[in-house]
Amino acid sequence: MSQISETPVLSRREWLLSDRPQSRLQARLGRAYMTWRRFSSNRLAMVGLGIILLLVAVAILADVLAPHSPVIGNLGGARLLPPGSEGYLLGTDDQGRDILSRLLHGSRLTLLVIVLVAVIAAPIGLLVGAVSGYAGGWVDAVLMRITDIFLAFPKLVLALAFVAAMGPGIENAILAIAITSWPPYARIARAETLAVRHSDYIAAVRLMGASPFRIVLRHVMPMCVSSLIVRVTLDMAGIILTAAGLGFLGLGAQPPLPEWGAMIAAGRRFILDQWWVATMPGLAILIVSLGFNLLGDGLRDALDPRESGQ
């Protein structure tokens, strides 16, 4: 009776954890899987991820979830109602507008500020830091001195100066925050570049005739991305607070846009008697900032090269 030899079939988990990957795709997926395992083992990081996913879902479904209009109020019979009164779960503000609806729609502005600042500031910082670290000499000195000038001023003060020069508005606030946010990313990218620019594989690429531009773009900058992602995630809370500060001072989103900082500013007059007007948007800022901090800490631990051997 002939025996049929069966080829062992690897499970999906074994395939991802194989120490002899058969392709670059398998190697990349294996690293991503190990990173996810380290990240998901951190309960606080998963809580932060859940908060951020909830923020995204609320921003997408704000029109469906909001029970009332975020900009149209009822001055006649719904002004400064406490939470739970007449169908207003979180109460109303001084214009008779539902606070819950304004918070839900304000999540879109918060997410917009976060995404646009990250998209603008992170690439600028990555490019400046990588070029500075790889070129060295006078290029490094000039770029780092410009970076030091930006770092010498508190971020909020510098953002206030830019917004005051450009005029109030959510677009100018986003631009001002982005202009003041790139220097730390440049510092991180420069440090990562200095650590790898004399490595063997960079020397091999240089001997193959690759131009400095190609080396920086294709081989140096990708090495800086993981550290940059962690720093950007940790900076999200600061970006939210800076945007809220600009809105509080009347230099961010303008009425009647439901920006959380502007909502706190509008409610500060009623903080003693109608506490919910300023407290609810303050709690929203607190929860979202906490979520980004927890997510950033989890990403830092998961992407830490010292953890890769575990």
Short mmCIF file of C-alpha atoms in Angstrom, two decimals:
data_model
loop_
_atom_site.label_atom_id
_atom_site.label_comp_id
_atom_site.label_asym_id
_atom_site.label_seq_id
_atom_site.Cartn_x
_atom_site.Cartn_y
_atom_site.Cartn_z
CA MET A 1 0.00 0.00 0.00
CA SER A 2 1.56 3.26 -1.13
CA GLN A 3 2.07 5.94 1.40
CA ILE A 4 1.20 9.46 0.39
CA SER A 5 3.70 11.99 1.66
CA GLU A 6 2.03 15.10 2.94
CA THR A 7 3.75 18.44 2.78
CA PRO A 8 3.43 20.24 6.11
CA VAL A 9 1.14 23.23 5.83
CA LEU A 10 2.11 26.23 7.91
CA SER A 11 -0.60 28.10 9.73
CA ARG A 12 -0.96 31.79 9.11
CA ARG A 13 0.66 32.58 12.45
CA GLU A 14 3.61 30.26 11.79
CA TRP A 15 4.03 31.77 8.33
CA LEU A 16 4.19 35.27 9.78
CA LEU A 17 6.61 34.26 12.55
CA SER A 18 8.92 32.27 10.29
CA ASP A 19 12.60 33.04 10.88
CA ARG A 20 13.30 32.29 7.20
CA PRO A 21 10.92 34.47 5.17
CA GLN A 22 10.66 33.57 1.50
CA SER A 23 9.97 37.11 0.29
CA ARG A 24 10.21 40.73 1.31
CA LEU A 25 6.43 40.82 1.71
CA GLN A 26 6.54 37.95 4.21
CA ALA A 27 9.33 39.65 6.15
CA ARG A 28 7.44 42.95 6.30
CA LEU A 29 4.19 41.29 7.33
CA GLY A 30 6.07 39.33 9.99
CA ARG A 31 7.56 42.51 11.47
CA ALA A 32 4.17 44.20 11.37
CA TYR A 33 2.57 41.23 13.12
CA MET A 34 5.20 41.23 15.88
CA THR A 35 4.73 44.97 16.33
CA TRP A 36 0.96 44.50 16.63
CA ARG A 37 1.44 41.71 19.20
CA ARG A 38 3.61 43.95 21.36
CA PHE A 39 1.17 46.84 20.96
CA SER A 40 -1.97 44.80 21.67
CA SER A 41 -0.41 43.34 24.83
CA ASN A 42 -0.46 46.88 26.30
CA ARG A 43 -3.97 47.40 27.67
CA LEU A 44 -3.62 51.14 28.11
CA ALA A 45 -2.46 51.45 24.50
CA MET A 46 -5.55 49.56 23.37
CA VAL A 47 -7.70 51.94 25.42
CA GLY A 48 -6.03 54.87 23.65
CA LEU A 49 -6.59 53.22 20.28
CA GLY A 50 -10.25 52.70 21.16
CA ILE A 51 -10.65 56.39 22.07
CA ILE A 52 -9.10 57.50 18.77
CA LEU A 53 -11.21 55.06 16.74
CA LEU A 54 -14.28 56.35 18.57
CA LEU A 55 -13.28 59.93 17.71
CA VAL A 56 -12.96 59.00 14.03
CA ALA A 57 -16.32 57.20 14.05
CA VAL A 58 -18.04 60.13 15.77
CA ALA A 59 -16.55 62.58 13.27
CA ILE A 60 -17.76 60.50 10.33
CA LEU A 61 -21.26 59.91 11.76
CA ALA A 62 -21.78 63.32 13.38
CA ASP A 63 -24.71 64.17 11.13
CA VAL A 64 -26.43 60.91 12.09
CA LEU A 65 -25.61 60.94 15.80
CA ALA A 66 -26.31 64.63 16.54
CA PRO A 67 -29.89 65.05 17.81
CA HIS A 68 -30.01 68.79 17.07
CA SER A 69 -28.37 71.38 14.87
CA PRO A 70 -24.92 72.45 16.12
CA VAL A 71 -25.37 76.09 15.05
CA ILE A 72 -29.11 76.82 15.38
CA GLY A 73 -30.38 77.36 18.92
CA ASN A 74 -33.62 78.07 20.71
CA LEU A 75 -33.30 81.27 22.70
CA GLY A 76 -36.96 81.23 23.65
CA GLY A 77 -37.19 78.05 25.68
CA ALA A 78 -33.87 76.18 25.67
CA ARG A 79 -31.26 78.63 26.91
CA LEU A 80 -28.75 77.30 29.48
CA LEU A 81 -30.71 74.14 30.25
CA PRO A 82 -28.91 71.67 32.55
CA PRO A 83 -27.93 68.19 31.33
CA GLY A 84 -30.89 65.87 30.82
CA SER A 85 -33.51 68.61 30.52
CA GLU A 86 -36.10 68.43 27.72
CA GLY A 87 -34.14 65.97 25.61
CA TYR A 88 -30.80 67.78 25.83
CA LEU A 89 -28.46 65.08 27.19
CA LEU A 90 -25.53 67.41 27.96
CA GLY A 91 -27.55 70.62 28.31
CA THR A 92 -27.52 73.77 26.19
CA ASP A 93 -25.35 76.88 25.93
CA ASP A 94 -26.22 80.56 26.17
CA GLN A 95 -27.57 80.53 22.60
CA GLY A 96 -29.88 77.59 23.25
CA ARG A 97 -27.76 75.20 21.19
CA ASP A 98 -27.40 71.53 22.11
CA ILE A 99 -23.94 70.96 23.60
CA LEU A 100 -23.85 67.28 22.62
CA SER A 101 -24.50 68.11 18.97
CA ARG A 102 -21.82 70.77 19.03
CA LEU A 103 -19.32 68.36 20.58
CA LEU A 104 -20.07 65.72 17.95
CA HIS A 105 -19.60 68.16 15.09
CA GLY A 106 -16.62 69.75 16.82
CA SER A 107 -14.84 66.39 16.65
CA ARG A 108 -14.58 66.96 12.90
CA LEU A 109 -12.69 70.21 13.43
CA THR A 110 -10.43 68.55 15.98
CA LEU A 111 -9.65 65.68 13.62
CA LEU A 112 -9.12 68.12 10.74
CA VAL A 113 -6.58 70.12 12.74
CA ILE A 114 -4.72 66.98 13.84
CA VAL A 115 -4.51 65.45 10.37
CA LEU A 116 -3.53 68.63 8.52
CA VAL A 117 -0.89 69.63 11.07
CA ALA A 118 0.63 66.15 10.94
CA VAL A 119 0.56 66.09 7.12
CA ILE A 120 2.24 69.50 6.89
CA ALA A 121 4.69 69.47 9.82
CA ALA A 122 5.95 65.87 9.82
CA PRO A 123 7.26 65.78 6.21
CA ILE A 124 8.92 69.18 6.64
CA GLY A 125 10.68 68.10 9.82
CA LEU A 126 11.65 64.74 8.31
CA LEU A 127 13.14 66.36 5.21
CA VAL A 128 15.02 69.08 7.11
CA GLY A 129 16.42 66.64 9.67
CA ALA A 130 17.46 64.00 7.12
CA VAL A 131 19.17 66.53 4.84
CA SER A 132 20.88 68.20 7.79
CA GLY A 133 22.16 64.95 9.26
CA TYR A 134 23.36 63.48 5.97
CA ALA A 135 24.94 66.61 4.48
CA GLY A 136 26.70 67.84 7.62
CA GLY A 137 28.99 70.88 7.48
CA TRP A 138 27.52 74.29 6.86
CA VAL A 139 24.20 72.84 5.67
CA ASP A 140 23.75 71.13 9.02
CA ALA A 141 24.77 74.27 10.91
CA VAL A 142 22.36 76.54 9.02
CA LEU A 143 19.36 74.21 9.22
CA MET A 144 19.88 73.45 12.89
CA ARG A 145 20.28 77.11 13.82
CA ILE A 146 16.95 77.84 12.10
CA THR A 147 15.46 74.96 14.05
CA ASP A 148 16.90 76.35 17.28
CA ILE A 149 15.28 79.72 16.60
CA PHE A 150 11.85 78.08 16.37
CA LEU A 151 12.52 75.97 19.46
CA ALA A 152 13.54 79.04 21.46
CA PHE A 153 9.94 80.26 21.57
CA PRO A 154 7.04 78.50 23.33
CA LYS A 155 4.84 76.85 20.72
CA LEU A 156 1.65 78.61 21.76
CA VAL A 157 3.29 82.05 21.83
CA LEU A 158 4.79 81.52 18.37
CA ALA A 159 1.47 80.24 17.03
CA LEU A 160 -0.25 83.31 18.49
CA ALA A 161 2.22 85.56 16.69
CA PHE A 162 1.63 83.85 13.33
CA VAL A 163 -2.16 83.87 13.70
CA ALA A 164 -2.11 87.53 14.75
CA ALA A 165 -0.12 88.31 11.60
CA MET A 166 -2.29 86.21 9.24
CA GLY A 167 -5.65 86.85 10.84
CA PRO A 168 -8.04 84.66 12.86
CA GLY A 169 -9.60 81.57 11.33
CA ILE A 170 -9.31 77.82 11.43
CA GLU A 171 -7.15 77.67 8.27
CA ASN A 172 -4.63 80.17 9.61
CA ALA A 173 -4.63 78.42 12.99
CA ILE A 174 -3.78 75.09 11.32
CA LEU A 175 -0.99 76.72 9.32
CA ALA A 176 0.41 78.47 12.39
CA ILE A 177 0.42 75.27 14.45
CA ALA A 178 2.11 73.38 11.61
CA ILE A 179 4.81 76.05 11.26
CA THR A 180 5.62 75.77 14.97
CA SER A 181 5.45 71.95 15.15
CA TRP A 182 8.15 70.77 12.72
CA PRO A 183 11.39 71.56 14.67
CA PRO A 184 11.18 68.59 17.11
CA TYR A 185 10.64 66.26 14.15
CA ALA A 186 13.71 67.69 12.44
CA ARG A 187 15.78 67.03 15.57
CA ILE A 188 14.62 63.41 15.73
CA ALA A 189 15.24 62.84 12.01
CA ARG A 190 18.72 64.36 12.27
CA ALA A 191 19.63 62.13 15.20
CA GLU A 192 18.42 59.03 13.35
CA THR A 193 20.32 60.08 10.22
CA LEU A 194 23.56 60.62 12.12
CA ALA A 195 23.23 57.10 13.50
CA VAL A 196 22.95 55.45 10.06
CA ARG A 197 24.78 57.66 7.58
CA HIS A 198 28.13 55.88 8.15
CA SER A 199 26.62 52.38 8.17
CA ASP A 200 27.77 49.72 5.72
CA TYR A 201 24.62 49.58 3.66
CA ILE A 202 24.65 53.36 3.10
CA ALA A 203 28.29 53.07 1.98
CA ALA A 204 27.32 50.23 -0.37
CA VAL A 205 24.52 52.28 -1.91
CA ARG A 206 26.93 55.20 -2.32
CA LEU A 207 29.48 52.96 -4.07
CA MET A 208 26.76 51.78 -6.46
CA GLY A 209 26.50 55.35 -7.71
CA ALA A 210 23.36 56.52 -5.98
CA SER A 211 23.03 60.28 -5.71
CA PRO A 212 22.81 61.98 -2.30
CA PHE A 213 19.19 62.88 -3.06
CA ARG A 214 18.30 59.23 -3.72
CA ILE A 215 20.18 58.04 -0.63
CA VAL A 216 18.35 60.49 1.61
CA LEU A 217 14.95 59.87 0.01
CA ARG A 218 15.06 56.08 -0.41
CA HIS A 219 17.40 54.84 2.31
CA VAL A 220 17.76 57.40 5.11
CA MET A 221 14.27 58.88 5.51
CA PRO A 222 12.51 55.48 5.79
CA MET A 223 14.76 54.67 8.76
CA CYS A 224 13.43 57.75 10.57
CA VAL A 225 9.73 57.07 10.02
CA SER A 226 9.06 54.82 13.03
CA SER A 227 10.53 57.29 15.53
CA LEU A 228 8.71 60.12 13.81
CA ILE A 229 5.36 58.31 13.99
CA VAL A 230 5.76 57.89 17.73
CA ARG A 231 6.67 61.55 18.26
CA VAL A 232 3.82 62.80 16.05
CA THR A 233 1.33 60.63 17.96
CA LEU A 234 2.60 61.92 21.30
CA ASP A 235 2.39 65.50 19.99
CA MET A 236 -1.27 65.14 19.01
CA ALA A 237 -2.39 66.07 22.52
CA GLY A 238 -0.27 69.23 22.38
CA ILE A 239 -1.70 70.09 18.96
CA ILE A 240 -5.24 69.72 20.32
CA LEU A 241 -4.44 71.92 23.30
CA THR A 242 -2.77 74.56 21.11
CA ALA A 243 -5.76 74.64 18.76
CA ALA A 244 -8.10 74.86 21.74
CA GLY A 245 -6.00 77.68 23.18
CA LEU A 246 -6.20 79.63 19.93
CA GLY A 247 -9.95 79.03 19.82
CA PHE A 248 -10.28 80.11 23.45
CA LEU A 249 -8.54 83.39 22.63
CA GLY A 250 -10.76 83.95 19.59
CA LEU A 251 -7.97 83.37 17.05
CA GLY A 252 -8.97 79.88 15.92
CA ALA A 253 -12.28 78.72 14.53
CA GLN A 254 -14.77 81.58 14.42
CA PRO A 255 -18.42 81.48 15.56
CA PRO A 256 -20.69 79.70 14.98
CA LEU A 257 -18.28 76.79 14.27
CA PRO A 258 -18.44 74.30 17.18
CA GLU A 259 -14.73 74.28 18.06
CA TRP A 260 -14.09 72.91 21.54
CA GLY A 261 -11.75 75.69 22.67
CA ALA A 262 -14.18 78.37 21.53
CA MET A 263 -16.98 76.54 23.38
CA ILE A 264 -14.94 76.73 26.60
CA ALA A 265 -14.36 80.45 26.03
CA ALA A 266 -18.08 81.03 25.51
CA GLY A 267 -18.91 79.11 28.69
CA ARG A 268 -16.38 80.69 31.04
CA ARG A 269 -18.89 83.40 31.97
CA PHE A 270 -21.25 80.77 33.33
CA ILE A 271 -18.69 78.49 34.99
CA LEU A 272 -20.12 78.94 38.52
CA ASP A 273 -23.84 78.55 37.87
CA GLN A 274 -24.06 76.76 34.48
CA TRP A 275 -20.92 74.66 34.81
CA TRP A 276 -21.78 72.24 32.01
CA VAL A 277 -21.33 74.84 29.26
CA ALA A 278 -17.54 74.91 29.70
CA THR A 279 -17.06 71.55 31.42
CA MET A 280 -18.36 69.32 28.62
CA PRO A 281 -15.97 70.54 25.89
CA GLY A 282 -13.17 70.52 28.47
CA LEU A 283 -13.87 66.85 29.20
CA ALA A 284 -13.86 66.12 25.46
CA ILE A 285 -10.42 67.71 25.10
CA LEU A 286 -9.19 65.79 28.16
CA ILE A 287 -10.40 62.40 26.90
CA VAL A 288 -9.08 62.81 23.36
CA SER A 289 -5.71 64.11 24.60
CA LEU A 290 -5.46 61.18 26.99
CA GLY A 291 -6.26 58.80 24.14
CA PHE A 292 -3.45 60.13 21.97
CA ASN A 293 -0.99 60.02 24.88
CA LEU A 294 -1.85 56.39 25.63
CA LEU A 295 -1.63 55.51 21.94
CA GLY A 296 1.73 57.23 21.61
CA ASP A 297 3.15 55.44 24.65
CA GLY A 298 1.99 52.12 23.23
CA LEU A 299 3.51 52.81 19.83
CA ARG A 300 6.79 53.85 21.45
CA ASP A 301 6.99 50.56 23.34
CA ALA A 302 5.94 48.50 20.31
CA LEU A 303 8.37 50.16 17.89
CA ASP A 304 11.29 50.26 20.34
CA PRO A 305 14.15 48.29 18.74
CA ARG A 306 15.15 47.01 22.20
CA GLU A 307 11.83 45.14 22.31
CA SER A 308 12.39 43.33 19.00
CA GLY A 309 14.28 40.49 20.60
CA GLN A 310 11.47 39.59 22.95
#
